């Protein structure tokens, strides 16, 4: 079998990306979560974390050697040059690691999923052949995120306002999973889309 095609899976915060990814996973589809990879590339011992500690000083590390994310956020929030420096370091590192994890050994499906909240906002979508958007009304998104993260409405609305607007995201989708439904119905949509993708990419 050749290399699997990469399919993107995205959606706003609380839209149900992780939930839908697990449904594909249950069908045997390998998926890689860009949020997890973004943390992995700065774990202790990584070249990126060494560079960050050289650049910002050892105080950017916690006593256990982990990156002090809050301290780093404070610095790059105040200083656009530092943010650019950090992004120039991290974006290629994240992209390379994503590309590596998206090629599992001995994999017998024709496609893999890249699950990322920033798929369409960053150049990550250049890795994908098709993009799936998980879509819910904004009010559902707010309610589910508040419940999951125990956040207040203002905080969730601010996060959503900073993300791509729903209509824009949906207009970029090749496929849409509607997640304002009972999970059993969402599973049915996932099974149907899985069949469609198998037929499209089988034998490629
Ligand atoms: P994302 O990964 O996009 O941030 P999640 O998959 O974590 O979103 O879903 C957000 C929350 O909504 C979770 O608590 C999840 O269990 C819940 N959820 C997702 N889909 C549904 C659904 N169809 N019905 C009810 N709750 C859902």
mmCIF file with all atom_site columns, N, CA, C and O in Angstrom, residues 86-135:
data_model
loop_
_atom_site.group_PDB
_atom_site.id
_atom_site.type_symbol
_atom_site.label_atom_id
_atom_site.label_alt_id
_atom_site.label_comp_id
_atom_site.label_asym_id
_atom_site.label_entity_id
_atom_site.label_seq_id
_atom_site.pdbx_PDB_ins_code
_atom_site.Cartn_x
_atom_site.Cartn_y
_atom_site.Cartn_z
_atom_site.occupancy
_atom_site.B_iso_or_equiv
_atom_site.pdbx_formal_charge
_atom_site.auth_seq_id
_atom_site.auth_comp_id
_atom_site.auth_asym_id
_atom_site.auth_atom_id
_atom_site.pdbx_PDB_model_num
ATOM 1   N N  . UNK A 1 86  ? 9.413   33.215 17.911 1.00 0.00 ? 86  UNK A N  1
ATOM 2   C CA . UNK A 1 86  ? 8.910   31.931 18.422 1.00 0.00 ? 86  UNK A CA 1
ATOM 3   C C  . UNK A 1 86  ? 8.169   31.163 17.327 1.00 0.00 ? 86  UNK A C  1
ATOM 4   O O  . UNK A 1 86  ? 8.360   29.952 17.162 1.00 0.00 ? 86  UNK A O  1
ATOM 5   N N  . UNK A 1 87  ? 7.342   31.873 16.567 1.00 0.00 ? 87  UNK A N  1
ATOM 6   C CA . UNK A 1 87  ? 6.572   31.197 15.520 1.00 0.00 ? 87  UNK A CA 1
ATOM 7   C C  . UNK A 1 87  ? 7.484   30.655 14.425 1.00 0.00 ? 87  UNK A C  1
ATOM 8   O O  . UNK A 1 87  ? 7.255   29.569 13.886 1.00 0.00 ? 87  UNK A O  1
ATOM 9   N N  . UNK A 1 88  ? 8.539   31.423 14.111 1.00 0.00 ? 88  UNK A N  1
ATOM 10  C CA . UNK A 1 88  ? 9.483   30.958 13.077 1.00 0.00 ? 88  UNK A CA 1
ATOM 11  C C  . UNK A 1 88  ? 10.186  29.683 13.537 1.00 0.00 ? 88  UNK A C  1
ATOM 12  O O  . UNK A 1 88  ? 10.568  28.842 12.724 1.00 0.00 ? 88  UNK A O  1
ATOM 13  N N  . UNK A 1 89  ? 10.345  29.538 14.856 1.00 0.00 ? 89  UNK A N  1
ATOM 14  C CA . UNK A 1 89  ? 10.955  28.312 15.396 1.00 0.00 ? 89  UNK A CA 1
ATOM 15  C C  . UNK A 1 89  ? 9.932   27.169 15.434 1.00 0.00 ? 89  UNK A C  1
ATOM 16  O O  . UNK A 1 89  ? 10.224  26.046 15.010 1.00 0.00 ? 89  UNK A O  1
ATOM 17  N N  . UNK A 1 90  ? 8.741   27.468 15.944 1.00 0.00 ? 90  UNK A N  1
ATOM 18  C CA . UNK A 1 90  ? 7.793   26.384 16.242 1.00 0.00 ? 90  UNK A CA 1
ATOM 19  C C  . UNK A 1 90  ? 7.007   25.894 15.029 1.00 0.00 ? 90  UNK A C  1
ATOM 20  O O  . UNK A 1 90  ? 6.761   24.689 14.912 1.00 0.00 ? 90  UNK A O  1
ATOM 21  N N  . UNK A 1 91  ? 6.614   26.800 14.137 1.00 0.00 ? 91  UNK A N  1
ATOM 22  C CA . UNK A 1 91  ? 5.761   26.350 13.040 1.00 0.00 ? 91  UNK A CA 1
ATOM 23  C C  . UNK A 1 91  ? 6.417   25.264 12.184 1.00 0.00 ? 91  UNK A C  1
ATOM 24  O O  . UNK A 1 91  ? 5.788   24.233 11.933 1.00 0.00 ? 91  UNK A O  1
ATOM 25  N N  . UNK A 1 92  ? 7.691   25.443 11.776 1.00 0.00 ? 92  UNK A N  1
ATOM 26  C CA . UNK A 1 92  ? 8.320   24.351 11.005 1.00 0.00 ? 92  UNK A CA 1
ATOM 27  C C  . UNK A 1 92  ? 8.491   23.079 11.841 1.00 0.00 ? 92  UNK A C  1
ATOM 28  O O  . UNK A 1 92  ? 8.328   21.968 11.319 1.00 0.00 ? 92  UNK A O  1
ATOM 29  N N  . UNK A 1 93  ? 8.791   23.253 13.143 1.00 0.00 ? 93  UNK A N  1
ATOM 30  C CA . UNK A 1 93  ? 8.972   22.067 13.999 1.00 0.00 ? 93  UNK A CA 1
ATOM 31  C C  . UNK A 1 93  ? 7.658   21.283 14.104 1.00 0.00 ? 93  UNK A C  1
ATOM 32  O O  . UNK A 1 93  ? 7.634   20.048 14.027 1.00 0.00 ? 93  UNK A O  1
ATOM 33  N N  . UNK A 1 94  ? 6.559   22.022 14.263 1.00 0.00 ? 94  UNK A N  1
ATOM 34  C CA . UNK A 1 94  ? 5.243   21.368 14.372 1.00 0.00 ? 94  UNK A CA 1
ATOM 35  C C  . UNK A 1 94  ? 4.888   20.689 13.050 1.00 0.00 ? 94  UNK A C  1
ATOM 36  O O  . UNK A 1 94  ? 4.456   19.537 13.021 1.00 0.00 ? 94  UNK A O  1
ATOM 37  N N  . UNK A 1 95  ? 5.129   21.413 11.966 1.00 0.00 ? 95  UNK A N  1
ATOM 38  C CA . UNK A 1 95  ? 4.802   20.858 10.650 1.00 0.00 ? 95  UNK A CA 1
ATOM 39  C C  . UNK A 1 95  ? 5.590   19.568 10.365 1.00 0.00 ? 95  UNK A C  1
ATOM 40  O O  . UNK A 1 95  ? 5.025   18.580 9.894  1.00 0.00 ? 95  UNK A O  1
ATOM 41  N N  . UNK A 1 96  ? 6.886   19.576 10.665 1.00 0.00 ? 96  UNK A N  1
ATOM 42  C CA . UNK A 1 96  ? 7.715   18.386 10.422 1.00 0.00 ? 96  UNK A CA 1
ATOM 43  C C  . UNK A 1 96  ? 7.229   17.206 11.256 1.00 0.00 ? 96  UNK A C  1
ATOM 44  O O  . UNK A 1 96  ? 7.169   16.073 10.782 1.00 0.00 ? 96  UNK A O  1
ATOM 45  N N  . UNK A 1 97  ? 6.915   17.476 12.537 1.00 0.00 ? 97  UNK A N  1
ATOM 46  C CA . UNK A 1 97  ? 6.473   16.398 13.413 1.00 0.00 ? 97  UNK A CA 1
ATOM 47  C C  . UNK A 1 97  ? 5.098   15.877 12.982 1.00 0.00 ? 97  UNK A C  1
ATOM 48  O O  . UNK A 1 97  ? 4.840   14.671 13.024 1.00 0.00 ? 97  UNK A O  1
ATOM 49  N N  . UNK A 1 98  ? 4.223   16.791 12.540 1.00 0.00 ? 98  UNK A N  1
ATOM 50  C CA . UNK A 1 98  ? 2.918   16.356 12.016 1.00 0.00 ? 98  UNK A CA 1
ATOM 51  C C  . UNK A 1 98  ? 3.127   15.430 10.814 1.00 0.00 ? 98  UNK A C  1
ATOM 52  O O  . UNK A 1 98  ? 2.546   14.345 10.745 1.00 0.00 ? 98  UNK A O  1
ATOM 53  N N  . UNK A 1 99  ? 3.967   15.872 9.893  1.00 0.00 ? 99  UNK A N  1
ATOM 54  C CA . UNK A 1 99  ? 4.202   15.089 8.677  1.00 0.00 ? 99  UNK A CA 1
ATOM 55  C C  . UNK A 1 99  ? 4.724   13.701 9.046  1.00 0.00 ? 99  UNK A C  1
ATOM 56  O O  . UNK A 1 99  ? 4.326   12.692 8.455  1.00 0.00 ? 99  UNK A O  1
ATOM 57  N N  . UNK A 1 100 ? 5.600   13.650 10.074 1.00 0.00 ? 100 UNK A N  1
ATOM 58  C CA . UNK A 1 100 ? 6.167   12.357 10.499 1.00 0.00 ? 100 UNK A CA 1
ATOM 59  C C  . UNK A 1 100 ? 5.072   11.450 11.085 1.00 0.00 ? 100 UNK A C  1
ATOM 60  O O  . UNK A 1 100 ? 4.942   10.292 10.690 1.00 0.00 ? 100 UNK A O  1
ATOM 61  N N  . UNK A 1 101 ? 4.259   12.008 11.997 1.00 0.00 ? 101 UNK A N  1
ATOM 62  C CA . UNK A 1 101 ? 3.244   11.185 12.661 1.00 0.00 ? 101 UNK A CA 1
ATOM 63  C C  . UNK A 1 101 ? 2.102   10.792 11.720 1.00 0.00 ? 101 UNK A C  1
ATOM 64  O O  . UNK A 1 101 ? 1.357   9.853  11.988 1.00 0.00 ? 101 UNK A O  1
ATOM 65  N N  . UNK A 1 102 ? 1.969   11.549 10.609 1.00 0.00 ? 102 UNK A N  1
ATOM 66  C CA . UNK A 1 102 ? 0.897   11.238 9.659  1.00 0.00 ? 102 UNK A CA 1
ATOM 67  C C  . UNK A 1 102 ? 1.283   10.114 8.697  1.00 0.00 ? 102 UNK A C  1
ATOM 68  O O  . UNK A 1 102 ? 0.536   9.803  7.782  1.00 0.00 ? 102 UNK A O  1
ATOM 69  N N  . UNK A 1 103 ? 2.458   9.530  8.911  1.00 0.00 ? 103 UNK A N  1
ATOM 70  C CA . UNK A 1 103 ? 2.887   8.397  8.079  1.00 0.00 ? 103 UNK A CA 1
ATOM 71  C C  . UNK A 1 103 ? 3.152   7.182  8.969  1.00 0.00 ? 103 UNK A C  1
ATOM 72  O O  . UNK A 1 103 ? 4.294   6.776  9.141  1.00 0.00 ? 103 UNK A O  1
ATOM 73  N N  . UNK A 1 104 ? 2.110   6.593  9.566  1.00 0.00 ? 104 UNK A N  1
ATOM 74  C CA . UNK A 1 104 ? 2.340   5.452  10.470 1.00 0.00 ? 104 UNK A CA 1
ATOM 75  C C  . UNK A 1 104 ? 2.844   4.232  9.704  1.00 0.00 ? 104 UNK A C  1
ATOM 76  O O  . UNK A 1 104 ? 2.536   4.064  8.519  1.00 0.00 ? 104 UNK A O  1
ATOM 77  N N  . UNK A 1 105 ? 3.615   3.411  10.424 1.00 0.00 ? 105 UNK A N  1
ATOM 78  C CA . UNK A 1 105 ? 4.113   2.159  9.821  1.00 0.00 ? 105 UNK A CA 1
ATOM 79  C C  . UNK A 1 105 ? 2.971   1.147  9.701  1.00 0.00 ? 105 UNK A C  1
ATOM 80  O O  . UNK A 1 105 ? 2.073   1.116  10.532 1.00 0.00 ? 105 UNK A O  1
ATOM 81  N N  . UNK A 1 106 ? 3.054   0.306  8.701  1.00 0.00 ? 106 UNK A N  1
ATOM 82  C CA . UNK A 1 106 ? 2.122   -0.820 8.553  1.00 0.00 ? 106 UNK A CA 1
ATOM 83  C C  . UNK A 1 106 ? 0.658   -0.411 8.659  1.00 0.00 ? 106 UNK A C  1
ATOM 84  O O  . UNK A 1 106 ? -0.129  -1.032 9.357  1.00 0.00 ? 106 UNK A O  1
ATOM 85  N N  . UNK A 1 107 ? 0.310   0.636  7.974  1.00 0.00 ? 107 UNK A N  1
ATOM 86  C CA . UNK A 1 107 ? -1.043  1.178  8.073  1.00 0.00 ? 107 UNK A CA 1
ATOM 87  C C  . UNK A 1 107 ? -1.849  0.690  6.885  1.00 0.00 ? 107 UNK A C  1
ATOM 88  O O  . UNK A 1 107 ? -1.369  0.728  5.754  1.00 0.00 ? 107 UNK A O  1
ATOM 89  N N  . UNK A 1 108 ? -3.088  0.222  7.148  1.00 0.00 ? 108 UNK A N  1
ATOM 90  C CA . UNK A 1 108 ? -3.819  -0.432 6.055  1.00 0.00 ? 108 UNK A CA 1
ATOM 91  C C  . UNK A 1 108 ? -5.063  0.344  5.600  1.00 0.00 ? 108 UNK A C  1
ATOM 92  O O  . UNK A 1 108 ? -5.949  -0.207 4.974  1.00 0.00 ? 108 UNK A O  1
ATOM 93  N N  . UNK A 1 109 ? -5.135  1.646  5.967  1.00 0.00 ? 109 UNK A N  1
ATOM 94  C CA . UNK A 1 109 ? -6.255  2.458  5.464  1.00 0.00 ? 109 UNK A CA 1
ATOM 95  C C  . UNK A 1 109 ? -5.693  3.440  4.424  1.00 0.00 ? 109 UNK A C  1
ATOM 96  O O  . UNK A 1 109 ? -4.522  3.810  4.503  1.00 0.00 ? 109 UNK A O  1
ATOM 97  N N  . UNK A 1 110 ? -6.531  3.889  3.475  1.00 0.00 ? 110 UNK A N  1
ATOM 98  C CA . UNK A 1 110 ? -6.004  4.801  2.441  1.00 0.00 ? 110 UNK A CA 1
ATOM 99  C C  . UNK A 1 110 ? -5.844  6.253  2.906  1.00 0.00 ? 110 UNK A C  1
ATOM 100 O O  . UNK A 1 110 ? -5.269  7.057  2.186  1.00 0.00 ? 110 UNK A O  1
ATOM 101 N N  . UNK A 1 111 ? -6.388  6.567  4.087  1.00 0.00 ? 111 UNK A N  1
ATOM 102 C CA . UNK A 1 111 ? -6.229  7.953  4.532  1.00 0.00 ? 111 UNK A CA 1
ATOM 103 C C  . UNK A 1 111 ? -6.010  8.041  6.038  1.00 0.00 ? 111 UNK A C  1
ATOM 104 O O  . UNK A 1 111 ? -6.341  7.126  6.784  1.00 0.00 ? 111 UNK A O  1
ATOM 105 N N  . UNK A 1 112 ? -5.409  9.161  6.474  1.00 0.00 ? 112 UNK A N  1
ATOM 106 C CA . UNK A 1 112 ? -5.231  9.495  7.896  1.00 0.00 ? 112 UNK A CA 1
ATOM 107 C C  . UNK A 1 112 ? -5.870  10.866 8.124  1.00 0.00 ? 112 UNK A C  1
ATOM 108 O O  . UNK A 1 112 ? -6.089  11.614 7.168  1.00 0.00 ? 112 UNK A O  1
ATOM 109 N N  . UNK A 1 113 ? -6.137  11.189 9.381  1.00 0.00 ? 113 UNK A N  1
ATOM 110 C CA . UNK A 1 113 ? -6.745  12.489 9.705  1.00 0.00 ? 113 UNK A CA 1
ATOM 111 C C  . UNK A 1 113 ? -5.771  13.373 10.457 1.00 0.00 ? 113 UNK A C  1
ATOM 112 O O  . UNK A 1 113 ? -5.116  12.935 11.403 1.00 0.00 ? 113 UNK A O  1
ATOM 113 N N  . UNK A 1 114 ? -5.721  14.637 10.053 1.00 0.00 ? 114 UNK A N  1
ATOM 114 C CA . UNK A 1 114 ? -5.012  15.671 10.811 1.00 0.00 ? 114 UNK A CA 1
ATOM 115 C C  . UNK A 1 114 ? -6.076  16.531 11.490 1.00 0.00 ? 114 UNK A C  1
ATOM 116 O O  . UNK A 1 114 ? -6.827  17.240 10.828 1.00 0.00 ? 114 UNK A O  1
ATOM 117 N N  . UNK A 1 115 ? -6.150  16.407 12.823 1.00 0.00 ? 115 UNK A N  1
ATOM 118 C CA . UNK A 1 115 ? -7.172  17.122 13.587 1.00 0.00 ? 115 UNK A CA 1
ATOM 119 C C  . UNK A 1 115 ? -6.551  18.395 14.141 1.00 0.00 ? 115 UNK A C  1
ATOM 120 O O  . UNK A 1 115 ? -5.592  18.332 14.913 1.00 0.00 ? 115 UNK A O  1
ATOM 121 N N  . UNK A 1 116 ? -7.051  19.547 13.717 1.00 0.00 ? 116 UNK A N  1
ATOM 122 C CA . UNK A 1 116 ? -6.404  20.796 14.124 1.00 0.00 ? 116 UNK A CA 1
ATOM 123 C C  . UNK A 1 116 ? -7.396  21.954 14.165 1.00 0.00 ? 116 UNK A C  1
ATOM 124 O O  . UNK A 1 116 ? -8.111  22.192 13.196 1.00 0.00 ? 116 UNK A O  1
ATOM 125 N N  . UNK A 1 117 ? -7.409  22.714 15.275 1.00 0.00 ? 117 UNK A N  1
ATOM 126 C CA . UNK A 1 117 ? -8.270  23.895 15.313 1.00 0.00 ? 117 UNK A CA 1
ATOM 127 C C  . UNK A 1 117 ? -7.772  24.987 14.362 1.00 0.00 ? 117 UNK A C  1
ATOM 128 O O  . UNK A 1 117 ? -8.532  25.854 13.973 1.00 0.00 ? 117 UNK A O  1
ATOM 129 N N  . UNK A 1 118 ? -6.481  24.937 13.996 1.00 0.00 ? 118 UNK A N  1
ATOM 130 C CA . UNK A 1 118 ? -5.894  25.992 13.161 1.00 0.00 ? 118 UNK A CA 1
ATOM 131 C C  . UNK A 1 118 ? -5.564  25.506 11.750 1.00 0.00 ? 118 UNK A C  1
ATOM 132 O O  . UNK A 1 118 ? -4.726  26.077 11.072 1.00 0.00 ? 118 UNK A O  1
ATOM 133 N N  . UNK A 1 119 ? -6.256  24.458 11.333 1.00 0.00 ? 119 UNK A N  1
ATOM 134 C CA . UNK A 1 119 ? -5.974  23.873 10.013 1.00 0.00 ? 119 UNK A CA 1
ATOM 135 C C  . UNK A 1 119 ? -6.073  24.908 8.893  1.00 0.00 ? 119 UNK A C  1
ATOM 136 O O  . UNK A 1 119 ? -5.192  24.997 8.031  1.00 0.00 ? 119 UNK A O  1
ATOM 137 N N  . UNK A 1 120 ? -7.144  25.688 8.913  1.00 0.00 ? 120 UNK A N  1
ATOM 138 C CA . UNK A 1 120 ? -7.399  26.622 7.809  1.00 0.00 ? 120 UNK A CA 1
ATOM 139 C C  . UNK A 1 120 ? -6.710  27.966 8.028  1.00 0.00 ? 120 UNK A C  1
ATOM 140 O O  . UNK A 1 120 ? -6.492  28.718 7.094  1.00 0.00 ? 120 UNK A O  1
ATOM 141 N N  . UNK A 1 121 ? -6.367  28.267 9.289  1.00 0.00 ? 121 UNK A N  1
ATOM 142 C CA . UNK A 1 121 ? -5.730  29.546 9.617  1.00 0.00 ? 121 UNK A CA 1
ATOM 143 C C  . UNK A 1 121 ? -4.226  29.521 9.361  1.00 0.00 ? 121 UNK A C  1
ATOM 144 O O  . UNK A 1 121 ? -3.614  30.555 9.168  1.00 0.00 ? 121 UNK A O  1
ATOM 145 N N  . UNK A 1 122 ? -3.621  28.330 9.418  1.00 0.00 ? 122 UNK A N  1
ATOM 146 C CA . UNK A 1 122 ? -2.169  28.213 9.226  1.00 0.00 ? 122 UNK A CA 1
ATOM 147 C C  . UNK A 1 122 ? -1.907  27.454 7.921  1.00 0.00 ? 122 UNK A C  1
ATOM 148 O O  . UNK A 1 122 ? -2.849  27.080 7.216  1.00 0.00 ? 122 UNK A O  1
ATOM 149 N N  . UNK A 1 123 ? -0.632  27.215 7.639  1.00 0.00 ? 123 UNK A N  1
ATOM 150 C CA . UNK A 1 123 ? -0.338  26.485 6.393  1.00 0.00 ? 123 UNK A CA 1
ATOM 151 C C  . UNK A 1 123 ? -0.507  24.967 6.573  1.00 0.00 ? 123 UNK A C  1
ATOM 152 O O  . UNK A 1 123 ? -0.164  24.207 5.676  1.00 0.00 ? 123 UNK A O  1
ATOM 153 N N  . UNK A 1 124 ? -1.060  24.544 7.710  1.00 0.00 ? 124 UNK A N  1
ATOM 154 C CA . UNK A 1 124 ? -1.265  23.104 7.916  1.00 0.00 ? 124 UNK A CA 1
ATOM 155 C C  . UNK A 1 124 ? -2.155  22.491 6.821  1.00 0.00 ? 124 UNK A C  1
ATOM 156 O O  . UNK A 1 124 ? -2.004  21.328 6.485  1.00 0.00 ? 124 UNK A O  1
ATOM 157 N N  . UNK A 1 125 ? -3.075  23.286 6.260  1.00 0.00 ? 125 UNK A N  1
ATOM 158 C CA . UNK A 1 125 ? -3.966  22.715 5.246  1.00 0.00 ? 125 UNK A CA 1
ATOM 159 C C  . UNK A 1 125 ? -3.229  22.383 3.949  1.00 0.00 ? 125 UNK A C  1
ATOM 160 O O  . UNK A 1 125 ? -3.772  21.685 3.101  1.00 0.00 ? 125 UNK A O  1
ATOM 161 N N  . UNK A 1 126 ? -1.987  22.868 3.822  1.00 0.00 ? 126 UNK A N  1
ATOM 162 C CA . UNK A 1 126 ? -1.227  22.471 2.633  1.00 0.00 ? 126 UNK A CA 1
ATOM 163 C C  . UNK A 1 126 ? -0.803  21.002 2.731  1.00 0.00 ? 126 UNK A C  1
ATOM 164 O O  . UNK A 1 126 ? -0.365  20.416 1.746  1.00 0.00 ? 126 UNK A O  1
ATOM 165 N N  . UNK A 1 127 ? -0.936  20.409 3.934  1.00 0.00 ? 127 UNK A N  1
ATOM 166 C CA . UNK A 1 127 ? -0.619  18.984 4.104  1.00 0.00 ? 127 UNK A CA 1
ATOM 167 C C  . UNK A 1 127 ? -1.793  18.096 3.685  1.00 0.00 ? 127 UNK A C  1
ATOM 168 O O  . UNK A 1 127 ? -1.640  16.886 3.576  1.00 0.00 ? 127 UNK A O  1
ATOM 169 N N  . UNK A 1 128 ? -2.983  18.689 3.518  1.00 0.00 ? 128 UNK A N  1
ATOM 170 C CA . UNK A 1 128 ? -4.192  17.869 3.373  1.00 0.00 ? 128 UNK A CA 1
ATOM 171 C C  . UNK A 1 128 ? -4.748  17.882 1.954  1.00 0.00 ? 128 UNK A C  1
ATOM 172 O O  . UNK A 1 128 ? -4.647  18.879 1.236  1.00 0.00 ? 128 UNK A O  1
ATOM 173 N N  . UNK A 1 129 ? -5.362  16.739 1.576  1.00 0.00 ? 129 UNK A N  1
ATOM 174 C CA . UNK A 1 129 ? -5.963  16.625 0.247  1.00 0.00 ? 129 UNK A CA 1
ATOM 175 C C  . UNK A 1 129 ? -7.412  17.096 0.251  1.00 0.00 ? 129 UNK A C  1
ATOM 176 O O  . UNK A 1 129 ? -7.926  17.576 -0.761 1.00 0.00 ? 129 UNK A O  1
ATOM 177 N N  . UNK A 1 130 ? -8.095  16.908 1.379  1.00 0.00 ? 130 UNK A N  1
ATOM 178 C CA . UNK A 1 130 ? -9.476  17.353 1.565  1.00 0.00 ? 130 UNK A CA 1
ATOM 179 C C  . UNK A 1 130 ? -9.621  17.808 3.011  1.00 0.00 ? 130 UNK A C  1
ATOM 180 O O  . UNK A 1 130 ? -8.884  17.324 3.871  1.00 0.00 ? 130 UNK A O  1
ATOM 181 N N  . UNK A 1 131 ? -10.600 18.690 3.252  1.00 0.00 ? 131 UNK A N  1
ATOM 182 C CA . UNK A 1 131 ? -10.818 19.166 4.619  1.00 0.00 ? 131 UNK A CA 1
ATOM 183 C C  . UNK A 1 131 ? -12.269 18.948 5.059  1.00 0.00 ? 131 UNK A C  1
ATOM 184 O O  . UNK A 1 131 ? -13.201 19.286 4.324  1.00 0.00 ? 131 UNK A O  1
ATOM 185 N N  . UNK A 1 132 ? -12.390 18.392 6.270  1.00 0.00 ? 132 UNK A N  1
ATOM 186 C CA . UNK A 1 132 ? -13.708 18.184 6.877  1.00 0.00 ? 132 UNK A CA 1
ATOM 187 C C  . UNK A 1 132 ? -13.893 19.261 7.949  1.00 0.00 ? 132 UNK A C  1
ATOM 188 O O  . UNK A 1 132 ? -12.999 19.491 8.759  1.00 0.00 ? 132 UNK A O  1
ATOM 189 N N  . UNK A 1 133 ? -15.051 19.902 7.965  1.00 0.00 ? 133 UNK A N  1
ATOM 190 C CA . UNK A 1 133 ? -15.370 20.859 9.031  1.00 0.00 ? 133 UNK A CA 1
ATOM 191 C C  . UNK A 1 133 ? -16.482 20.267 9.896  1.00 0.00 ? 133 UNK A C  1
ATOM 192 O O  . UNK A 1 133 ? -17.505 19.811 9.380  1.00 0.00 ? 133 UNK A O  1
ATOM 193 N N  . UNK A 1 134 ? -16.241 20.260 11.213 1.00 0.00 ? 134 UNK A N  1
ATOM 194 C CA . UNK A 1 134 ? -17.287 19.879 12.165 1.00 0.00 ? 134 UNK A CA 1
ATOM 195 C C  . UNK A 1 134 ? -18.028 21.159 12.519 1.00 0.00 ? 134 UNK A C  1
ATOM 196 O O  . UNK A 1 134 ? -17.423 22.125 12.996 1.00 0.00 ? 134 UNK A O  1
ATOM 197 N N  . UNK A 1 135 ? -19.335 21.164 12.250 1.00 0.00 ? 135 UNK A N  1
ATOM 198 C CA . UNK A 1 135 ? -20.088 22.412 12.363 1.00 0.00 ? 135 UNK A CA 1
ATOM 199 C C  . UNK A 1 135 ? -21.248 22.290 13.351 1.00 0.00 ? 135 UNK A C  1
ATOM 200 O O  . UNK A 1 135 ? -21.985 21.304 13.324 1.00 0.00 ? 135 UNK A O  1
#
